[in-house]
């Protein structure tokens, strides 16, 4: 299948870092979660689709964007998941999520730990103002640089993990607590994470 | 044991919300994590102890604060844990953590999911710019208000949870995924969470 990429703007803090901001500005297709359209308007960037339950949109905005609004009122999924599902249905299979952190802390944790469920169906990553979260469902190499701060989050504590080229190596180890895989560091221009289990989430800080 | 309270200022974003800011300003004892002293100085608030590996302090600041600096170079714990352990050693057993979110996303997740390990030894809570994280090791009631947004994080997926007075009730249920307990809501001026397992982390948004 040909790769079709889109950027999803979630309704957390609007990006301030140049890296996610540039990706948003140069995206050919922006899917906006519900109320985030207000922030996109303020930044003078054009949305191509607005997805959500629309409970935070004024009537004026609903009229203005009626041609690109996709209303899903399902209360069992959050707005980010609605946007991801809309992308899938519309054959966008390479997704970058921005604006999903900052603001409500519980939303942010929810958004980050939803990433593995998305990656089973598409290529996905989340860019914050500080770094990148990449969900993985199979062992792989990561491009890096010497000294890059790296954290490994293991949502299922029974997952066994082996790393190569990180300062604190894991060898068939489990991470029982979510904080245990944080604050690692790359030793070169790539590192590798092998694991047996459902999924991991890898955090890499941006190059300064 | 008599309760002795302290506020720990972590080295994430300095609080901007009035609730954590007022608690910081009126605290009788402020323990500052390492480099956070720069932000406390800028806010013209006095620290009573500075704890950490001091790698982000200038020589001028080290001289200025030499009488209240407590240097711990242990690389196996982060600065927040060093500050919590210092409080414990000095008989501060009622701790409010502020400034632990914002900035590096992986630090933030680490800080939040370290809370249960602290609460086995002391009373502890974390205040962000949006709400309160309370780690719990036994079933209890929570003061609330009608419509308060509540999220339940279950670090150990085998923990069974029963709630009372929340919009989406749990009855002897497990939360396999970290996002599954988010976005609940209080139905009154209190709610209750009963559980069997090691610990939970309860998030409550501030009253608007």
GROMACS .gro file of N, CA and C in nm, chain B residues 9-123:
model
  345
  217UNK      N    1   0.997   2.149   4.540
  217UNK     CA    2   0.991   2.206   4.406
  217UNK      C    3   1.082   2.126   4.314
  218UNK      N    4   1.021   2.054   4.219
  218UNK     CA    5   1.098   1.973   4.123
  218UNK      C    6   1.145   2.061   4.007
  219UNK      N    7   1.227   2.006   3.921
  219UNK     CA    8   1.292   2.086   3.817
  219UNK      C    9   1.223   2.077   3.681
  220UNK      N   10   1.088   2.064   3.683
  220UNK     CA   11   1.011   2.075   3.559
  220UNK      C   12   0.969   2.219   3.538
  221UNK      N   13   0.848   2.240   3.482
  221UNK     CA   14   0.799   2.377   3.465
  221UNK      C   15   0.764   2.438   3.600
  222UNK      N   16   0.806   2.562   3.624
  222UNK     CA   17   0.766   2.632   3.746
  222UNK      C   18   0.614   2.652   3.741
  223UNK      N   19   0.545   2.632   3.856
  223UNK     CA   20   0.398   2.642   3.855
  223UNK      C   21   0.350   2.778   3.805
  224UNK      N   22   0.241   2.779   3.730
  224UNK     CA   23   0.178   2.905   3.691
  224UNK      C   24   0.037   2.914   3.747
  225UNK      N   25  -0.024   2.800   3.778
  225UNK     CA   26  -0.158   2.799   3.836
  225UNK      C   27  -0.152   2.850   3.981
  226UNK      N   28  -0.256   2.926   4.019
  226UNK     CA   29  -0.261   2.987   4.153
  226UNK      C   30  -0.255   2.883   4.266
  227UNK      N   31  -0.313   2.766   4.245
  227UNK     CA   32  -0.322   2.668   4.354
  227UNK      C   33  -0.183   2.616   4.394
  228UNK      N   34  -0.103   2.559   4.302
  228UNK     CA   35   0.031   2.517   4.344
  228UNK      C   36   0.121   2.635   4.380
  229UNK      N   37   0.101   2.748   4.312
  229UNK     CA   38   0.184   2.867   4.339
  229UNK      C   39   0.161   2.919   4.481
  230UNK      N   40   0.035   2.924   4.524
  230UNK     CA   41   0.005   2.971   4.660
  230UNK      C   42   0.062   2.876   4.765
  231UNK      N   43   0.054   2.746   4.735
  231UNK     CA   44   0.109   2.648   4.829
  231UNK      C   45   0.260   2.665   4.841
  232UNK      N   46   0.324   2.692   4.730
  232UNK     CA   47   0.469   2.716   4.733
  232UNK      C   48   0.501   2.843   4.811
  233UNK      N   49   0.425   2.949   4.785
  233UNK     CA   50   0.454   3.079   4.848
  233UNK      C   51   0.430   3.078   4.998
  234UNK      N   52   0.335   2.997   5.043
  234UNK     CA   53   0.300   3.000   5.186
  234UNK      C   54   0.363   2.884   5.262
  235UNK      N   55   0.445   2.803   5.195
  235UNK     CA   56   0.505   2.688   5.262
  235UNK      C   57   0.606   2.733   5.367
  236UNK      N   58   0.607   2.666   5.482
  236UNK     CA   59   0.705   2.699   5.586
  236UNK      C   60   0.840   2.635   5.556
  237UNK      N   61   0.839   2.532   5.469
  237UNK     CA   62   0.965   2.465   5.440
  237UNK      C   63   0.966   2.419   5.295
  238UNK      N   64   1.058   2.474   5.218
  238UNK     CA   65   1.068   2.440   5.075
  238UNK      C   66   1.198   2.364   5.049
  239UNK      N   67   1.183   2.244   4.992
  239UNK     CA   68   1.298   2.165   4.950
  239UNK      C   69   1.308   2.176   4.798
  240UNK      N   70   1.420   2.220   4.750
  240UNK     CA   71   1.436   2.251   4.609
  240UNK      C   72   1.521   2.142   4.542
  241UNK      N   73   1.469   2.084   4.433
  241UNK     CA   74   1.550   1.987   4.357
  241UNK      C   75   1.652   2.064   4.275
  242UNK      N   76   1.778   2.056   4.316
  242UNK     CA   77   1.890   2.095   4.232
  242UNK      C   78   1.865   2.225   4.154
  243UNK      N   79   1.867   2.217   4.022
  243UNK     CA   80   1.858   2.334   3.936
  243UNK      C   81   1.732   2.416   3.949
  244UNK      N   82   1.628   2.363   4.016
  244UNK     CA   83   1.504   2.439   4.034
  244UNK      C   84   1.527   2.564   4.117
  245UNK      N   85   1.642   2.572   4.187
  245UNK     CA   86   1.671   2.692   4.268
  245UNK      C   87   1.676   2.816   4.181
  246UNK      N   88   1.719   2.800   4.055
  246UNK     CA   89   1.721   2.916   3.963
  246UNK      C   90   1.581   2.975   3.946
  247UNK      N   91   1.481   2.886   3.931
  247UNK     CA   92   1.344   2.933   3.911
  247UNK      C   93   1.287   2.992   4.040
  248UNK      N   94   1.325   2.934   4.154
  248UNK     CA   95   1.276   2.984   4.283
  248UNK      C   96   1.334   3.123   4.309
  249UNK      N   97   1.459   3.142   4.276
  249UNK     CA   98   1.523   3.275   4.289
  249UNK      C   99   1.450   3.377   4.202
  250UNK      N  100   1.423   3.336   4.078
  250UNK     CA  101   1.357   3.428   3.985
  250UNK      C  102   1.220   3.469   4.037
  251UNK      N  103   1.156   3.379   4.115
  251UNK     CA  104   1.023   3.408   4.170
  251UNK      C  105   1.034   3.475   4.307
  252UNK      N  106   1.157   3.500   4.350
  252UNK     CA  107   1.181   3.568   4.478
  252UNK      C  108   1.122   3.492   4.598
  253UNK      N  109   1.140   3.362   4.597
  253UNK     CA  110   1.094   3.277   4.708
  253UNK      C  111   1.217   3.209   4.768
  254UNK      N  112   1.216   3.196   4.899
  254UNK     CA  113   1.333   3.146   4.970
  254UNK      C  114   1.329   2.993   4.984
  255UNK      N  115   1.440   2.927   4.952
  255UNK     CA  116   1.451   2.781   4.973
  255UNK      C  117   1.508   2.754   5.112
  256UNK      N  118   1.468   2.639   5.169
  256UNK     CA  119   1.521   2.599   5.300
  256UNK      C  120   1.618   2.483   5.288
  257UNK      N  121   1.611   2.410   5.177
  257UNK     CA  122   1.707   2.303   5.152
  257UNK      C  123   1.716   2.284   5.001
  258UNK      N  124   1.835   2.254   4.952
  258UNK     CA  125   1.856   2.223   4.809
  258UNK      C  126   1.919   2.084   4.804
  259UNK      N  127   1.852   1.993   4.731
  259UNK     CA  128   1.895   1.853   4.732
  259UNK      C  129   1.917   1.805   4.590
  260UNK      N  130   2.025   1.731   4.567
  260UNK     CA  131   2.046   1.675   4.434
  260UNK      C  132   2.192   1.652   4.406
  261UNK      N  133   2.221   1.624   4.277
  261UNK     CA  134   2.362   1.603   4.242
  261UNK      C  135   2.429   1.734   4.202
  262UNK      N  136   2.349   1.844   4.201
  262UNK     CA  137   2.400   1.981   4.185
  262UNK      C  138   2.470   2.004   4.051
  263UNK      N  139   2.445   1.917   3.953
  263UNK     CA  140   2.514   1.934   3.825
  263UNK      C  141   2.463   2.052   3.745
  264UNK      N  142   2.351   2.110   3.786
  264UNK     CA  143   2.301   2.226   3.711
  264UNK      C  144   2.311   2.356   3.793
  265UNK      N  145   2.398   2.358   3.896
  265UNK     CA  146   2.417   2.479   3.977
  265UNK      C  147   2.550   2.546   3.940
  266UNK      N  148   2.545   2.679   3.921
  266UNK     CA  149   2.670   2.753   3.898
  266UNK      C  150   2.750   2.757   4.029
  267UNK      N  151   2.878   2.788   4.017
  267UNK     CA  152   2.962   2.799   4.136
  267UNK      C  153   2.914   2.911   4.228
  268UNK      N  154   2.865   3.020   4.169
  268UNK     CA  155   2.812   3.130   4.249
  268UNK      C  156   2.696   3.084   4.336
  269UNK      N  157   2.603   3.007   4.275
  269UNK     CA  158   2.488   2.958   4.351
  269UNK      C  159   2.533   2.858   4.458
  270UNK      N  160   2.633   2.774   4.425
  270UNK     CA  161   2.682   2.677   4.524
  270UNK      C  162   2.739   2.749   4.645
  271UNK      N  163   2.811   2.860   4.622
  271UNK     CA  164   2.866   2.938   4.733
  271UNK      C  165   2.752   3.002   4.813
  272UNK      N  166   2.661   3.066   4.741
  272UNK     CA  167   2.553   3.140   4.807
  272UNK      C  168   2.470   3.050   4.898
  273UNK      N  169   2.447   2.927   4.853
  273UNK     CA  170   2.355   2.839   4.928
  273UNK      C  171   2.429   2.727   5.003
  274UNK      N  172   2.557   2.744   5.025
  274UNK     CA  173   2.637   2.634   5.081
  274UNK      C  174   2.579   2.578   5.212
  275UNK      N  175   2.509   2.665   5.290
  275UNK     CA  176   2.460   2.618   5.420
  275UNK      C  177   2.336   2.528   5.409
  276UNK      N  178   2.269   2.533   5.296
  276UNK     CA  179   2.146   2.453   5.284
  276UNK      C  180   2.155   2.349   5.171
  277UNK      N  181   2.272   2.335   5.113
  277UNK     CA  182   2.290   2.238   5.003
  277UNK      C  183   2.320   2.099   5.060
  278UNK      N  184   2.249   2.000   5.009
  278UNK     CA  185   2.271   1.861   5.050
  278UNK      C  186   2.300   1.781   4.924
  279UNK      N  187   2.423   1.742   4.908
  279UNK     CA  188   2.469   1.682   4.784
  279UNK      C  189   2.461   1.529   4.788
  280UNK      N  190   2.386   1.472   4.693
  280UNK     CA  191   2.377   1.327   4.682
  280UNK      C  192   2.405   1.291   4.537
  281UNK      N  193   2.510   1.220   4.511
  281UNK     CA  194   2.551   1.196   4.372
  281UNK      C  195   2.501   1.063   4.318
  282UNK      N  196   2.427   0.987   4.398
  282UNK     CA  197   2.376   0.856   4.356
  282UNK      C  198   2.306   0.864   4.220
  283UNK      N  199   2.356   0.790   4.123
  283UNK     CA  200   2.300   0.794   3.988
  283UNK      C  201   2.180   0.700   3.972
  284UNK      N  202   2.150   0.622   4.075
  284UNK     CA  203   2.041   0.525   4.063
  284UNK      C  204   1.904   0.584   4.095
  285UNK      N  205   1.902   0.705   4.152
  285UNK     CA  206   1.773   0.769   4.179
  285UNK      C  207   1.773   0.906   4.114
  286UNK      N  208   1.655   0.956   4.080
  286UNK     CA  209   1.649   1.089   4.019
  286UNK      C  210   1.643   1.195   4.130
  287UNK      N  211   1.646   1.323   4.088
  287UNK     CA  212   1.652   1.431   4.186
  287UNK      C  213   1.529   1.436   4.275
  288UNK      N  214   1.411   1.404   4.218
  288UNK     CA  215   1.290   1.408   4.300
  288UNK      C  216   1.299   1.304   4.412
  289UNK      N  217   1.344   1.185   4.380
  289UNK     CA  218   1.356   1.080   4.482
  289UNK      C  219   1.459   1.119   4.588
  290UNK      N  220   1.568   1.183   4.545
  290UNK     CA  221   1.668   1.231   4.642
  290UNK      C  222   1.604   1.331   4.739
  291UNK      N  223   1.521   1.422   4.687
  291UNK     CA  224   1.455   1.521   4.772
  291UNK      C  225   1.356   1.454   4.868
  292UNK      N  226   1.281   1.356   4.816
  292UNK     CA  227   1.185   1.284   4.902
  292UNK      C  228   1.260   1.210   5.013
  293UNK      N  229   1.369   1.143   4.978
  293UNK     CA  230   1.447   1.070   5.079
  293UNK      C  231   1.507   1.165   5.183
  294UNK      N  232   1.549   1.283   5.139
  294UNK     CA  233   1.603   1.382   5.233
  294UNK      C  234   1.493   1.425   5.331
  295UNK      N  235   1.371   1.447   5.278
  295UNK     CA  236   1.258   1.484   5.364
  295UNK      C  237   1.234   1.376   5.470
  296UNK      N  238   1.233   1.252   5.424
  296UNK     CA  239   1.211   1.139   5.517
  296UNK      C  240   1.316   1.137   5.627
  297UNK      N  241   1.441   1.150   5.589
  297UNK     CA  242   1.551   1.147   5.687
  297UNK      C  243   1.540   1.262   5.786
  298UNK      N  244   1.477   1.371   5.741
  298UNK     CA  245   1.467   1.488   5.828
  298UNK      C  246   1.327   1.503   5.887
  299UNK      N  247   1.254   1.392   5.889
  299UNK     CA  248   1.126   1.383   5.960
  299UNK      C  249   1.015   1.470   5.901
  300UNK      N  250   1.028   1.507   5.774
  300UNK     CA  251   0.915   1.570   5.704
  300UNK      C  252   0.835   1.457   5.642
  301UNK      N  253   0.710   1.443   5.688
  301UNK     CA  254   0.632   1.325   5.648
  301UNK      C  255   0.499   1.360   5.581
  302UNK      N  256   0.483   1.486   5.543
  302UNK     CA  257   0.361   1.529   5.472
  302UNK      C  258   0.409   1.620   5.358
  303UNK      N  259   0.419   1.561   5.239
  303UNK     CA  260   0.493   1.626   5.129
  303UNK      C  261   0.400   1.663   5.014
  304UNK      N  262   0.413   1.786   4.968
  304UNK     CA  263   0.345   1.830   4.846
  304UNK      C  264   0.452   1.858   4.741
  305UNK      N  265   0.440   1.792   4.626
  305UNK     CA  266   0.537   1.811   4.518
  305UNK      C  267   0.477   1.905   4.413
  306UNK      N  268   0.550   2.008   4.376
  306UNK     CA  269   0.507   2.098   4.268
  306UNK      C  270   0.620   2.107   4.166
  307UNK      N  271   0.587   2.153   4.046
  307UNK     CA  272   0.692   2.173   3.944
  307UNK      C  273   0.747   2.043   3.886
  308UNK      N  274   0.673   1.935   3.896
  308UNK     CA  275   0.726   1.805   3.850
  308UNK      C  276   0.677   1.766   3.712
  309UNK      N  277   0.593   1.849   3.652
  309UNK     CA  278   0.543   1.819   3.517
  309UNK      C  279   0.585   1.932   3.423
  310UNK      N  280   0.541   1.925   3.298
  310UNK     CA  281   0.589   2.023   3.200
  310UNK      C  282   0.732   1.984   3.165
  311UNK      N  283   0.787   2.047   3.064
  311UNK     CA  284   0.923   2.016   3.015
  311UNK      C  285   0.938   1.868   2.979
  312UNK      N  286   1.052   1.805   3.005
  312UNK     CA  287   1.081   1.671   2.950
  312UNK      C  288   0.970   1.572   2.983
  313UNK      N  289   0.907   1.520   2.878
  313UNK     CA  290   0.790   1.434   2.894
  313UNK      C  291   0.823   1.305   2.967
  314UNK      N  292   0.943   1.250   2.942
  314UNK     CA  293   0.977   1.123   3.006
  314UNK      C  294   1.005   1.142   3.155
  315UNK      N  295   1.064   1.256   3.192
  315UNK     CA  296   1.081   1.286   3.334
  315UNK      C  297   0.946   1.291   3.404
  316UNK      N  298   0.852   1.358   3.337
  316UNK     CA  299   0.720   1.377   3.395
  316UNK      C  300   0.651   1.244   3.423
  317UNK      N  301   0.653   1.152   3.324
  317UNK     CA  302   0.590   1.022   3.344
  317UNK      C  303   0.661   0.949   3.458
  318UNK      N  304   0.795   0.954   3.457
  318UNK     CA  305   0.872   0.891   3.565
  318UNK      C  306   0.831   0.947   3.701
  319UNK      N  307   0.823   1.079   3.711
  319UNK     CA  308   0.787   1.142   3.839
  319UNK      C  309   0.649   1.099   3.888
  320UNK      N  310   0.554   1.094   3.798
  320UNK     CA  311   0.417   1.056   3.837
  320UNK      C  312   0.412   0.911   3.885
  321UNK      N  313   0.482   0.822   3.813
  321UNK     CA  314   0.471   0.680   3.848
  321UNK      C  315   0.569   0.639   3.959
  322UNK      N  316   0.649   0.735   4.008
  322UNK     CA  317   0.728   0.712   4.130
  322UNK      C  318   0.644   0.737   4.255
  323UNK      N  319   0.533   0.810   4.242
  323UNK     CA  320   0.455   0.849   4.361
  323UNK      C  321   0.418   0.732   4.452
  324UNK      N  322   0.371   0.616   4.398
  324UNK     CA  323   0.333   0.507   4.489
  324UNK      C  324   0.449   0.459   4.576
  325UNK      N  325   0.572   0.464   4.524
  325UNK     CA  326   0.685   0.417   4.606
  325UNK      C  327   0.709   0.511   4.723
  326UNK      N  328   0.675   0.639   4.707
  326UNK     CA  329   0.693   0.734   4.817
  326UNK      C  330   0.585   0.715   4.924
  327UNK      N  331   0.462   0.688   4.880
  327UNK     CA  332   0.349   0.695   4.974
  327UNK      C  333   0.349   0.581   5.074
  328UNK      N  334   0.435   0.482   5.053
  328UNK     CA  335   0.445   0.376   5.154
  328UNK      C  336   0.513   0.426   5.280
  329UNK      N  337   0.582   0.539   5.270
  329UNK     CA  338   0.659   0.590   5.384
  329UNK      C  339   0.610   0.724   5.436
  330UNK      N  340   0.523   0.792   5.362
  330UNK     CA  341   0.483   0.927   5.401
  330UNK      C  342   0.353   0.966   5.330
  331UNK      N  343   0.293   1.078   5.374
  331UNK     CA  344   0.179   1.132   5.302
  331UNK      C  345   0.233   1.216   5.187
   0.00000   0.00000   0.00000
